[in-house]
RNA sequence: GGGUAGAUGGCCGAGUGGCUAAAGGCGGCAGACUGUAAAUCUGCUCUCGUGAGAGUACGUAGGUUCGAAUCCUACUCUACCCA
C-alpha cells in the first residue's frame, strides 16, 4: 500500500479534542495492519492517563501505540525533542510498514512531524533565566526593545504582545549570537514519506456537548485523585494543562468543585476552538464528519494515497 | 394594604441630561502560532451594509427639553421591610 510516488505514507488523524480521533486511528491501524504514532503534547506523560484522555489499556491493546505514557511529568520535553524521537521511530516503523498512522490534536506537533521544524541552537539556561528575570522586573517593553535591537526582522513579524514568543526569540538570539529569524531562513530537509491528513469535524454544539460529557466521565473515572497524585509537580510544564490547572484551584479552595468542573469544560471548549483554527489553515486536510461510516473514511483515505 | 430599593445589550454590571450603540466583566465568534503549544497572544460581538452610513435600543405608556438610559407622571414586575 505504498503511495503512488512510492514513498511510505504517514496517515494523520487530526481534529479537535473529544471528537473521536483515538478510535478512528485504531480502526485505521487495524485495517492497514499497522501501528500508531501519537502526536499529542500531553498523552506521553504516564502520570496523566485520565485528564489527557489517553487511550485506555483496552484501546492500547487493539493496536501498537507509540509516544503514549513513555515520559514522566518530571522530565522536560518539548516539540523539538518530540520531532527528533518521533522521526527516529517513524524510520523504524517504515521498515516494516508502508503506512503508519499518526494521531493527535496538537497542531504544532503534527506539523513538526510532517513538515519539520528548523534546527535551533541549544539554549543556555543562564540566558533563559536572565531573560525571565528581566521580563519580571522590566516588563514586556524590555523584551520588545531588546528584540528590536537583536532581530529587527522578527521584531516586525512577531506578535509584540506575546511575551512567550519574545522570550523564545531572545533566548535563541542571546544563546547563539545570531538573530532568531536567521534560523527560520534555513532550508528544511524534505520528508522521506508522504503525508495524508484526515480531519474529523462536527457541529460546534455537538462537539461542545461531547466535551462537556467527557469531562463528567473523567471526574467519574477519578480525575480528582489523579490531580491530587501529581500536585507536587504542579509547576512543571506538563501540568499547565486543562483539567489539572482548574482542580489545583479547587484544592487551593479558590473554586468550588462545581466551579472547577465548569471551568474545565469551558477551557476544553476553548482549546478545541484553537485546535480548529490551527487545522483549518492546513489545506491538505480531508475533512470528514465524525459520524461518517468507516467505509466512507476509508474511501477518502484510499483516493488520497 | 403601606413603605423602600430596583428594572440597562445573550448574562452580570457601570452610567445619572448632549462627549452613549451605552465602561468593565462573563459567555460566544474569528484569528495568530517553529522547542512552554491542552501553552501564549490578538481582534470582533444590537440589526442592515464591504463601506460611509442608516435603523432600532436602557421594564411599559405618556410628558418635560433643542436634546433623555439619565428629569417628571402613571402603570407593570422583582426584592426587602412594615401591617
mmCIF file of C-alpha atoms (C1' of nucleotides) in Angstrom:
data_model
loop_
_atom_site.group_PDB
_atom_site.id
_atom_site.type_symbol
_atom_site.label_atom_id
_atom_site.label_comp_id
_atom_site.label_asym_id
_atom_site.label_seq_id
_atom_site.Cartn_x
_atom_site.Cartn_y
_atom_site.Cartn_z
ATOM 1 C CA UNK A 1 0.000 0.000 0.000
ATOM 2 C CA UNK A 2 2.697 2.452 -0.960
ATOM 3 C CA UNK A 3 1.662 5.825 -2.277
ATOM 4 C CA UNK A 4 1.616 6.432 -5.990
ATOM 5 C CA UNK A 5 5.055 8.001 -5.911
ATOM 6 C CA UNK A 6 6.296 5.027 -3.954
ATOM 7 C CA UNK A 7 7.048 6.824 -0.731
ATOM 8 C CA UNK A 8 5.756 5.394 2.525
ATOM 9 C CA UNK A 9 2.684 7.150 3.870
ATOM 10 C CA UNK A 10 2.038 8.835 7.186
ATOM 11 C CA UNK A 11 -1.704 8.995 7.617
ATOM 12 C CA UNK A 12 -2.542 11.747 10.100
ATOM 13 C CA UNK A 13 -5.788 11.753 12.037
ATOM 14 C CA UNK A 14 -6.409 15.253 13.325
ATOM 15 C CA UNK A 15 -9.220 17.358 14.780
ATOM 16 C CA UNK A 16 -10.353 18.928 18.000
ATOM 17 C CA UNK A 17 -10.377 17.216 21.355
ATOM 18 C CA UNK A 18 -13.136 14.730 22.180
ATOM 19 C CA UNK A 19 -14.154 14.154 18.579
ATOM 20 C CA UNK A 20 -13.067 10.525 18.338
ATOM 21 C CA UNK A 21 -9.555 10.605 16.900
ATOM 22 C CA UNK A 22 -8.277 7.770 19.082
ATOM 23 C CA UNK A 23 -10.982 5.371 17.977
ATOM 24 C CA UNK A 24 -10.650 6.212 14.293
ATOM 25 C CA UNK A 25 -6.882 5.829 14.468
ATOM 26 C CA UNK A 26 -7.273 2.361 15.961
ATOM 27 C CA UNK A 27 -9.713 1.328 13.256
ATOM 28 C CA UNK A 28 -7.343 2.561 10.587
ATOM 29 C CA UNK A 29 -4.377 0.865 12.210
ATOM 30 C CA UNK A 30 -6.226 -2.443 12.332
ATOM 31 C CA UNK A 31 -7.410 -2.086 8.774
ATOM 32 C CA UNK A 32 -3.940 -1.377 7.437
ATOM 33 C CA UNK A 33 -2.370 -3.750 9.931
ATOM 34 C CA UNK A 34 -0.034 -1.060 11.138
ATOM 35 C CA UNK A 35 0.919 0.996 14.192
ATOM 36 C CA UNK A 36 0.010 4.326 15.719
ATOM 37 C CA UNK A 37 2.263 7.246 16.472
ATOM 38 C CA UNK A 38 0.753 9.726 18.891
ATOM 39 C CA UNK A 39 1.222 13.438 18.225
ATOM 40 C CA UNK A 40 -0.268 14.664 21.439
ATOM 41 C CA UNK A 41 1.674 17.026 23.657
ATOM 42 C CA UNK A 42 0.243 15.629 26.890
ATOM 43 C CA UNK A 43 -0.594 11.984 26.403
ATOM 44 C CA UNK A 44 3.013 10.907 26.609
ATOM 45 C CA UNK A 45 3.092 11.689 30.321
ATOM 46 C CA UNK A 46 2.429 8.411 32.072
ATOM 47 C CA UNK A 47 1.077 10.075 35.220
ATOM 48 C CA UNK A 48 -1.817 11.730 33.369
ATOM 49 C CA UNK A 49 -3.920 8.990 31.810
ATOM 50 C CA UNK A 50 -7.356 10.292 32.783
ATOM 51 C CA UNK A 51 -7.096 14.045 32.305
ATOM 52 C CA UNK A 52 -5.435 13.809 28.913
ATOM 53 C CA UNK A 53 -7.956 11.254 27.640
ATOM 54 C CA UNK A 54 -5.119 8.974 26.605
ATOM 55 C CA UNK A 55 -6.058 5.664 25.009
ATOM 56 C CA UNK A 56 -7.250 3.160 27.613
ATOM 57 C CA UNK A 57 -5.401 -0.120 28.245
ATOM 58 C CA UNK A 58 -8.069 -1.844 26.134
ATOM 59 C CA UNK A 59 -7.514 0.584 23.286
ATOM 60 C CA UNK A 60 -3.759 0.259 23.582
ATOM 61 C CA UNK A 61 -4.158 -3.495 23.256
ATOM 62 C CA UNK A 62 -6.020 -3.127 19.977
ATOM 63 C CA UNK A 63 -3.098 -1.656 18.065
ATOM 64 C CA UNK A 64 0.521 -0.862 18.893
ATOM 65 C CA UNK A 65 0.873 2.734 20.071
ATOM 66 C CA UNK A 66 3.978 4.873 20.360
ATOM 67 C CA UNK A 67 4.537 8.010 22.406
ATOM 68 C CA UNK A 68 1.800 7.205 24.854
ATOM 69 C CA UNK A 69 2.822 7.098 28.526
ATOM 70 C CA UNK A 70 6.502 6.970 27.645
ATOM 71 C CA UNK A 71 7.553 10.058 29.593
ATOM 72 C CA UNK A 72 7.267 11.377 33.115
ATOM 73 C CA UNK A 73 5.925 14.767 34.152
ATOM 74 C CA UNK A 74 9.196 15.314 35.977
ATOM 75 C CA UNK A 75 11.018 15.437 32.649
ATOM 76 C CA UNK A 76 11.296 18.434 30.375
ATOM 77 C CA UNK A 77 10.032 17.511 26.986
ATOM 78 C CA UNK A 78 9.115 19.665 24.030
ATOM 79 C CA UNK A 79 8.312 19.706 20.318
ATOM 80 C CA UNK A 80 11.913 19.658 19.257
ATOM 81 C CA UNK A 81 12.657 16.536 21.237
ATOM 82 C CA UNK A 82 9.420 15.029 20.040
ATOM 83 C CA UNK A 83 10.245 15.679 16.408
ATOM 84 C CA UNK A 84 13.623 14.009 16.823
ATOM 85 C CA UNK A 85 12.269 10.974 18.685
ATOM 86 C CA UNK A 86 9.201 10.555 16.528
ATOM 87 C CA UNK A 87 11.145 10.736 13.311
ATOM 88 C CA UNK A 88 13.510 8.060 14.509
ATOM 89 C CA UNK A 89 10.589 5.858 15.450
ATOM 90 C CA UNK A 90 8.966 6.503 12.115
ATOM 91 C CA UNK A 91 12.042 5.393 10.220
ATOM 92 C CA UNK A 92 11.878 2.173 12.179
ATOM 93 C CA UNK A 93 8.209 1.629 11.539
ATOM 94 C CA UNK A 94 8.531 2.283 7.838
ATOM 95 C CA UNK A 95 10.987 -0.581 7.608
ATOM 96 C CA UNK A 96 8.125 -2.969 8.168
ATOM 97 C CA UNK A 97 5.072 -0.888 7.214
ATOM 98 C CA UNK A 98 4.241 1.133 4.138
ATOM 99 C CA UNK A 99 1.689 3.141 6.000
ATOM 100 C CA UNK A 100 1.726 4.399 9.574
ATOM 101 C CA UNK A 101 -0.992 6.259 11.461
ATOM 102 C CA UNK A 102 -0.263 9.484 13.326
ATOM 103 C CA UNK A 103 -2.935 10.821 15.634
ATOM 104 C CA UNK A 104 -3.072 13.911 17.743
ATOM 105 C CA UNK A 105 -4.688 17.206 18.456
ATOM 106 C CA UNK A 106 -1.541 19.228 18.990
ATOM 107 C CA UNK A 107 -1.219 21.114 15.735
ATOM 108 C CA UNK A 108 2.349 22.145 16.266
ATOM 109 C CA UNK A 109 3.362 18.548 16.955
ATOM 110 C CA UNK A 110 1.567 17.304 13.856
ATOM 111 C CA UNK A 111 3.338 19.942 11.778
ATOM 112 C CA UNK A 112 6.689 19.199 13.377
ATOM 113 C CA UNK A 113 6.256 15.564 12.487
ATOM 114 C CA UNK A 114 5.112 16.111 8.915
ATOM 115 C CA UNK A 115 6.999 19.200 7.890
ATOM 116 C CA UNK A 116 9.721 19.523 10.464
ATOM 117 C CA UNK A 117 10.961 22.420 12.497
ATOM 118 C CA UNK A 118 14.025 24.417 11.702
ATOM 119 C CA UNK A 119 17.042 23.489 13.695
ATOM 120 C CA UNK A 120 17.805 25.836 16.532
ATOM 121 C CA UNK A 121 20.788 26.092 18.818
ATOM 122 C CA UNK A 122 20.819 24.802 22.356
ATOM 123 C CA UNK A 123 19.504 27.360 24.802
ATOM 124 C CA UNK A 124 21.860 28.453 27.538
ATOM 125 C CA UNK A 125 19.917 28.007 30.798
ATOM 126 C CA UNK A 126 21.556 31.050 32.299
ATOM 127 C CA UNK A 127 20.410 33.181 29.369
ATOM 128 C CA UNK A 128 16.900 31.837 29.795
ATOM 129 C CA UNK A 129 16.813 32.641 33.497
ATOM 130 C CA UNK A 130 18.261 36.099 32.985
ATOM 131 C CA UNK A 131 15.659 36.935 30.376
ATOM 132 C CA UNK A 132 12.858 35.700 32.591
ATOM 133 C CA UNK A 133 14.190 37.873 35.402
ATOM 134 C CA UNK A 134 14.441 40.926 33.160
ATOM 135 C CA UNK A 135 10.899 40.371 31.995
ATOM 136 C CA UNK A 136 9.804 40.072 35.599
ATOM 137 C CA UNK A 137 11.326 43.404 36.595
ATOM 138 C CA UNK A 138 11.135 45.491 33.409
ATOM 139 C CA UNK A 139 8.057 44.097 31.764
ATOM 140 C CA UNK A 140 7.352 43.342 28.168
ATOM 141 C CA UNK A 141 8.772 46.623 26.875
ATOM 142 C CA UNK A 142 12.233 45.384 27.740
ATOM 143 C CA UNK A 143 11.697 42.283 25.622
ATOM 144 C CA UNK A 144 10.331 44.286 22.725
ATOM 145 C CA UNK A 145 13.200 46.741 22.709
ATOM 146 C CA UNK A 146 15.852 44.085 23.069
ATOM 147 C CA UNK A 147 14.365 42.138 20.194
ATOM 148 C CA UNK A 148 14.193 45.242 18.033
ATOM 149 C CA UNK A 149 17.886 45.542 18.597
ATOM 150 C CA UNK A 150 18.898 41.896 18.185
ATOM 151 C CA UNK A 151 16.496 40.780 15.460
ATOM 152 C CA UNK A 152 14.659 43.609 13.710
ATOM 153 C CA UNK A 153 13.272 41.205 11.105
ATOM 154 C CA UNK A 154 11.489 39.090 13.622
ATOM 155 C CA UNK A 155 10.508 42.184 15.578
ATOM 156 C CA UNK A 156 8.478 43.281 12.572
ATOM 157 C CA UNK A 157 6.700 39.950 12.315
ATOM 158 C CA UNK A 158 6.004 38.730 15.830
ATOM 159 C CA UNK A 159 3.043 39.469 17.973
ATOM 160 C CA UNK A 160 4.716 42.022 20.233
ATOM 161 C CA UNK A 161 2.202 41.396 22.999
ATOM 162 C CA UNK A 162 3.106 37.761 23.253
ATOM 163 C CA UNK A 163 5.854 37.526 25.848
ATOM 164 C CA UNK A 164 6.295 33.802 25.273
ATOM 165 C CA UNK A 165 7.279 34.372 21.662
ATOM 166 C CA UNK A 166 9.539 37.281 22.539
ATOM 167 C CA UNK A 167 11.293 35.313 25.247
ATOM 168 C CA UNK A 168 11.897 32.360 22.985
ATOM 169 C CA UNK A 169 13.293 34.520 20.193
ATOM 170 C CA UNK A 170 15.567 36.346 22.591
ATOM 171 C CA UNK A 171 16.775 33.125 24.149
ATOM 172 C CA UNK A 172 17.856 31.958 20.716
ATOM 173 C CA UNK A 173 19.447 35.291 19.818
ATOM 174 C CA UNK A 174 21.409 35.515 23.026
ATOM 175 C CA UNK A 175 22.419 31.865 23.176
ATOM 176 C CA UNK A 176 23.665 31.773 19.616
ATOM 177 C CA UNK A 177 24.718 35.332 18.922
ATOM 178 C CA UNK A 178 22.623 35.186 15.759
ATOM 179 C CA UNK A 179 19.155 36.540 15.057
ATOM 180 C CA UNK A 180 16.297 34.154 15.685
ATOM 181 C CA UNK A 181 14.921 34.812 12.198
ATOM 182 C CA UNK A 182 18.168 33.655 10.611
ATOM 183 C CA UNK A 183 17.380 30.109 11.746
ATOM 184 C CA UNK A 184 13.964 30.298 10.132
ATOM 185 C CA UNK A 185 15.573 31.085 6.796
ATOM 186 C CA UNK A 186 17.447 27.798 6.631
ATOM 187 C CA UNK A 187 16.205 25.154 4.237
ATOM 188 C CA UNK A 188 14.386 22.290 5.910
ATOM 189 C CA UNK A 189 15.234 18.824 4.602
ATOM 190 C CA UNK A 190 12.202 17.284 2.877
ATOM 191 C CA UNK A 191 10.435 14.348 4.476
ATOM 192 C CA UNK A 192 11.024 10.878 3.124
ATOM 193 C CA UNK A 193 7.354 9.982 3.458
ATOM 194 C CA UNK A 194 4.095 11.279 2.077
ATOM 195 C CA UNK A 195 1.629 12.952 4.438
ATOM 196 C CA UNK A 196 -2.100 12.455 4.241
ATOM 197 C CA UNK A 197 -4.452 14.164 6.660
ATOM 198 C CA UNK A 198 -7.918 13.135 7.749
ATOM 199 C CA UNK A 199 -9.655 15.771 9.868
ATOM 200 C CA UNK A 200 -12.672 14.950 11.985
ATOM 201 C CA UNK A 201 -15.307 17.631 12.267
ATOM 202 C CA UNK A 202 -18.667 18.068 13.967
ATOM 203 C CA UNK A 203 -21.215 20.799 14.508
ATOM 204 C CA UNK A 204 -19.993 23.080 17.219
ATOM 205 C CA UNK A 205 -22.931 22.341 19.515
ATOM 206 C CA UNK A 206 -22.404 18.598 19.127
ATOM 207 C CA UNK A 207 -18.683 18.894 19.784
ATOM 208 C CA UNK A 208 -19.219 21.052 22.858
ATOM 209 C CA UNK A 209 -21.725 18.591 24.189
ATOM 210 C CA UNK A 210 -19.243 15.755 23.755
ATOM 211 C CA UNK A 211 -16.589 17.781 25.534
ATOM 212 C CA UNK A 212 -18.872 18.529 28.469
ATOM 213 C CA UNK A 213 -19.873 14.898 28.786
ATOM 214 C CA UNK A 214 -16.302 13.698 28.613
ATOM 215 C CA UNK A 215 -15.317 15.960 31.479
ATOM 216 C CA UNK A 216 -18.059 14.371 33.560
ATOM 217 C CA UNK A 217 -16.729 10.922 32.660
ATOM 218 C CA UNK A 218 -13.221 11.961 33.616
ATOM 219 C CA UNK A 219 -14.437 13.079 37.018
ATOM 220 C CA UNK A 220 -16.298 9.796 37.464
ATOM 221 C CA UNK A 221 -13.112 7.973 36.458
ATOM 222 C CA UNK A 222 -11.115 9.602 39.235
ATOM 223 C CA UNK A 223 -9.616 12.719 37.693
ATOM 224 C CA UNK A 224 -9.571 14.433 41.067
ATOM 225 C CA UNK A 225 -7.471 11.621 42.555
ATOM 226 C CA UNK A 226 -5.136 11.789 39.587
ATOM 227 C CA UNK A 227 -4.733 15.528 40.090
ATOM 228 C CA UNK A 228 -4.004 15.087 43.802
ATOM 229 C CA UNK A 229 -1.358 12.498 42.993
ATOM 230 C CA UNK A 230 0.625 14.927 40.852
ATOM 231 C CA UNK A 231 0.192 18.091 42.896
ATOM 232 C CA UNK A 232 3.871 18.197 43.803
ATOM 233 C CA UNK A 233 4.636 18.743 40.143
ATOM 234 C CA UNK A 234 2.076 21.449 39.595
ATOM 235 C CA UNK A 235 4.656 23.958 38.427
ATOM 236 C CA UNK A 236 6.028 21.683 35.752
ATOM 237 C CA UNK A 237 5.154 22.460 32.191
ATOM 238 C CA UNK A 238 3.369 19.150 31.811
ATOM 239 C CA UNK A 239 0.735 20.308 34.263
ATOM 240 C CA UNK A 240 -0.083 23.580 32.608
ATOM 241 C CA UNK A 241 -2.961 21.585 31.255
ATOM 242 C CA UNK A 242 -6.713 21.828 31.125
ATOM 243 C CA UNK A 243 -8.254 19.625 33.774
ATOM 244 C CA UNK A 244 -5.332 19.960 36.138
ATOM 245 C CA UNK A 245 -4.997 23.736 36.492
ATOM 246 C CA UNK A 246 -8.640 24.080 37.475
ATOM 247 C CA UNK A 247 -8.609 21.251 40.001
ATOM 248 C CA UNK A 248 -5.472 22.660 41.599
ATOM 249 C CA UNK A 249 -7.507 25.800 42.120
ATOM 250 C CA UNK A 250 -10.221 23.718 43.731
ATOM 251 C CA UNK A 251 -7.666 22.092 46.029
ATOM 252 C CA UNK A 252 -6.418 25.589 46.871
ATOM 253 C CA UNK A 253 -10.032 26.452 47.748
ATOM 254 C CA UNK A 254 -10.145 29.176 45.114
ATOM 255 C CA UNK A 255 -13.021 27.445 43.361
ATOM 256 C CA UNK A 256 -15.783 25.102 44.454
ATOM 257 C CA UNK A 257 -15.680 21.672 42.860
ATOM 258 C CA UNK A 258 -18.655 22.543 40.682
ATOM 259 C CA UNK A 259 -16.991 25.771 39.530
ATOM 260 C CA UNK A 260 -13.780 23.952 38.756
ATOM 261 C CA UNK A 261 -15.639 21.425 36.626
ATOM 262 C CA UNK A 262 -17.404 24.209 34.732
ATOM 263 C CA UNK A 263 -14.032 25.856 34.121
ATOM 264 C CA UNK A 264 -12.564 22.603 32.805
ATOM 265 C CA UNK A 265 -15.448 22.306 30.375
ATOM 266 C CA UNK A 266 -15.104 25.891 29.243
ATOM 267 C CA UNK A 267 -11.335 25.722 28.837
ATOM 268 C CA UNK A 268 -11.658 22.455 26.926
ATOM 269 C CA UNK A 269 -14.130 24.121 24.565
ATOM 270 C CA UNK A 270 -11.730 26.989 24.015
ATOM 271 C CA UNK A 271 -8.895 24.582 23.452
ATOM 272 C CA UNK A 272 -10.984 22.792 20.853
ATOM 273 C CA UNK A 273 -11.617 26.098 19.123
ATOM 274 C CA UNK A 274 -7.904 26.826 18.951
ATOM 275 C CA UNK A 275 -7.268 23.388 17.523
ATOM 276 C CA UNK A 276 -9.907 24.014 14.866
ATOM 277 C CA UNK A 277 -8.288 27.336 13.963
ATOM 278 C CA UNK A 278 -4.940 25.654 13.608
ATOM 279 C CA UNK A 279 -6.143 22.809 11.415
ATOM 280 C CA UNK A 280 -8.382 24.974 9.257
ATOM 281 C CA UNK A 281 -5.416 26.623 7.652
ATOM 282 C CA UNK A 282 -3.968 23.304 6.584
ATOM 283 C CA UNK A 283 -5.448 22.927 3.122
ATOM 284 C CA UNK A 284 -4.204 19.352 2.805
ATOM 285 C CA UNK A 285 -6.655 18.067 5.371
ATOM 286 C CA UNK A 286 -9.506 15.947 4.060
ATOM 287 C CA UNK A 287 -12.400 16.718 6.369
ATOM 288 C CA UNK A 288 -14.963 14.090 7.304
ATOM 289 C CA UNK A 289 -17.892 14.192 9.654
ATOM 290 C CA UNK A 290 -17.084 12.442 12.907
ATOM 291 C CA UNK A 291 -20.067 10.140 12.432
ATOM 292 C CA UNK A 292 -19.176 9.083 8.905
ATOM 293 C CA UNK A 293 -19.149 5.318 8.450
ATOM 294 C CA UNK A 294 -15.673 3.808 8.439
ATOM 295 C CA UNK A 295 -16.086 2.651 4.855
ATOM 296 C CA UNK A 296 -16.538 6.229 3.740
ATOM 297 C CA UNK A 297 -13.471 7.410 5.616
ATOM 298 C CA UNK A 298 -11.532 4.571 4.090
ATOM 299 C CA UNK A 299 -12.662 5.520 0.626
ATOM 300 C CA UNK A 300 -11.366 9.045 1.101
ATOM 301 C CA UNK A 301 -8.093 7.794 2.506
ATOM 302 C CA UNK A 302 -7.553 5.451 -0.419
ATOM 303 C CA UNK A 303 -8.270 8.093 -3.000
ATOM 304 C CA UNK A 304 -5.561 10.219 -1.424
ATOM 305 C CA UNK A 305 -2.915 7.502 -1.410
ATOM 306 C "C1'" G B 1 -52.914 47.379 52.205
ATOM 307 C "C1'" G B 2 -48.369 50.776 53.242
ATOM 308 C "C1'" G B 3 -43.047 51.792 52.566
ATOM 309 C "C1'" U B 4 -38.180 51.418 50.420
ATOM 310 C "C1'" A B 5 -34.853 49.845 46.638
ATOM 311 C "C1'" G B 6 -34.560 48.288 41.847
ATOM 312 C "C1'" A B 7 -35.805 47.056 36.403
ATOM 313 C "C1'" U B 8 -29.638 48.602 31.169
ATOM 314 C "C1'" G B 9 -27.359 44.747 25.275
ATOM 315 C "C1'" G B 10 -27.165 36.569 25.498
ATOM 316 C "C1'" C B 11 -25.814 37.051 31.127
ATOM 317 C "C1'" C B 12 -23.612 40.047 35.189
ATOM 318 C "C1'" G B 13 -22.882 45.112 35.772
ATOM 319 C "C1'" A B 14 -21.312 50.734 35.287
ATOM 320 C "C1'" G B 15 -23.519 55.050 33.697
ATOM 321 C "C1'" U B 16 -27.472 59.565 36.367
ATOM 322 C "C1'" G B 17 -29.464 65.429 30.625
ATOM 323 C "C1'" G B 18 -25.528 66.166 24.982
ATOM 324 C "C1'" C B 19 -18.595 63.606 24.601
ATOM 325 C "C1'" U B 20 -23.623 56.930 24.875
ATOM 326 C "C1'" A B 21 -24.782 51.899 20.407
ATOM 327 C "C1'" A B 22 -24.046 52.713 26.101
ATOM 328 C "C1'" A B 23 -17.434 51.363 30.613
ATOM 329 C "C1'" G B 24 -15.927 46.704 32.523
ATOM 330 C "C1'" G B 25 -16.520 41.520 33.193
ATOM 331 C "C1'" C B 26 -18.568 36.793 31.619
ATOM 332 C "C1'" G B 27 -20.217 33.878 27.691
ATOM 333 C "C1'" G B 28 -19.806 33.457 22.316
ATOM 334 C "C1'" C B 29 -17.373 34.041 17.409
ATOM 335 C "C1'" A B 30 -12.942 34.633 14.439
ATOM 336 C "C1'" G B 31 -7.728 34.612 14.097
ATOM 337 C "C1'" A B 32 -2.246 34.149 15.137
ATOM 338 C "C1'" C B 33 1.108 30.333 16.201
ATOM 339 C "C1'" U B 34 8.613 26.979 14.527
ATOM 340 C "C1'" G B 35 11.482 23.821 21.052
ATOM 341 C "C1'" U B 36 6.115 26.088 27.385
ATOM 342 C "C1'" A B 37 1.721 24.711 22.190
ATOM 343 C "C1'" A B 38 -4.109 21.340 26.463
ATOM 344 C "C1'" A B 39 0.790 26.837 26.409
ATOM 345 C "C1'" U B 40 0.840 32.001 24.883
ATOM 346 C "C1'" C B 41 -1.326 36.078 22.344
ATOM 347 C "C1'" U B 42 -4.860 39.206 19.149
ATOM 348 C "C1'" G B 43 -9.481 41.032 17.039
ATOM 349 C "C1'" C B 44 -14.887 41.064 16.832
ATOM 350 C "C1'" U B 45 -19.585 40.613 19.455
ATOM 351 C "C1'" C B 46 -27.785 45.229 18.634
ATOM 352 C "C1'" U B 47 -29.820 44.920 13.211
ATOM 353 C "C1'" C B 48 -28.921 46.005 7.863
ATOM 354 C "C1'" G B 49 -24.464 47.471 4.865
ATOM 355 C "C1'" U B 50 -17.851 45.617 2.082
ATOM 356 C "C1'" G B 51 -18.025 50.876 3.491
ATOM 357 C "C1'" A B 52 -19.622 55.636 4.569
ATOM 358 C "C1'" G B 53 -23.923 55.353 6.946
ATOM 359 C "C1'" A B 54 -28.897 54.165 8.349
ATOM 360 C "C1'" G B 55 -32.358 51.893 11.697
ATOM 361 C "C1'" U B 56 -33.808 50.163 16.400
ATOM 362 C "C1'" A B 57 -32.433 50.153 21.857
ATOM 363 C "C1'" C B 58 -31.634 51.035 28.617
ATOM 364 C "C1'" G B 59 -39.448 47.401 32.086
ATOM 365 C "C1'" U B 60 -44.406 49.693 29.589
ATOM 366 C "C1'" A B 61 -47.172 54.170 28.265
ATOM 367 C "C1'" G B 62 -47.077 59.221 28.304
ATOM 368 C "C1'" G B 63 -44.665 64.033 29.485
ATOM 369 C "C1'" U B 64 -40.637 67.963 30.163
ATOM 370 C "C1'" U B 65 -36.445 69.528 26.964
ATOM 371 C "C1'" C B 66 -33.215 71.939 21.120
ATOM 372 C "C1'" G B 67 -31.592 67.056 23.177
ATOM 373 C "C1'" A B 68 -33.427 61.712 27.917
ATOM 374 C "C1'" A B 69 -30.728 55.250 29.757
ATOM 375 C "C1'" U B 70 -30.299 59.663 32.720
ATOM 376 C "C1'" C B 71 -35.693 64.533 34.901
ATOM 377 C "C1'" C B 72 -41.433 64.122 35.814
ATOM 378 C "C1'" U B 73 -46.269 61.155 35.951
ATOM 379 C "C1'" A B 74 -48.904 56.649 35.758
ATOM 380 C "C1'" C B 75 -48.714 51.572 35.269
ATOM 381 C "C1'" U B 76 -46.324 46.518 35.385
ATOM 382 C "C1'" C B 77 -42.877 43.350 37.564
ATOM 383 C "C1'" U B 78 -38.851 41.942 41.250
ATOM 384 C "C1'" A B 79 -36.504 42.144 46.175
ATOM 385 C "C1'" C B 80 -36.695 43.525 51.062
ATOM 386 C "C1'" C B 81 -39.293 45.894 55.183
ATOM 387 C "C1'" C B 82 -43.897 47.350 57.932
ATOM 388 C "C1'" A B 83 -49.002 45.782 58.564
#
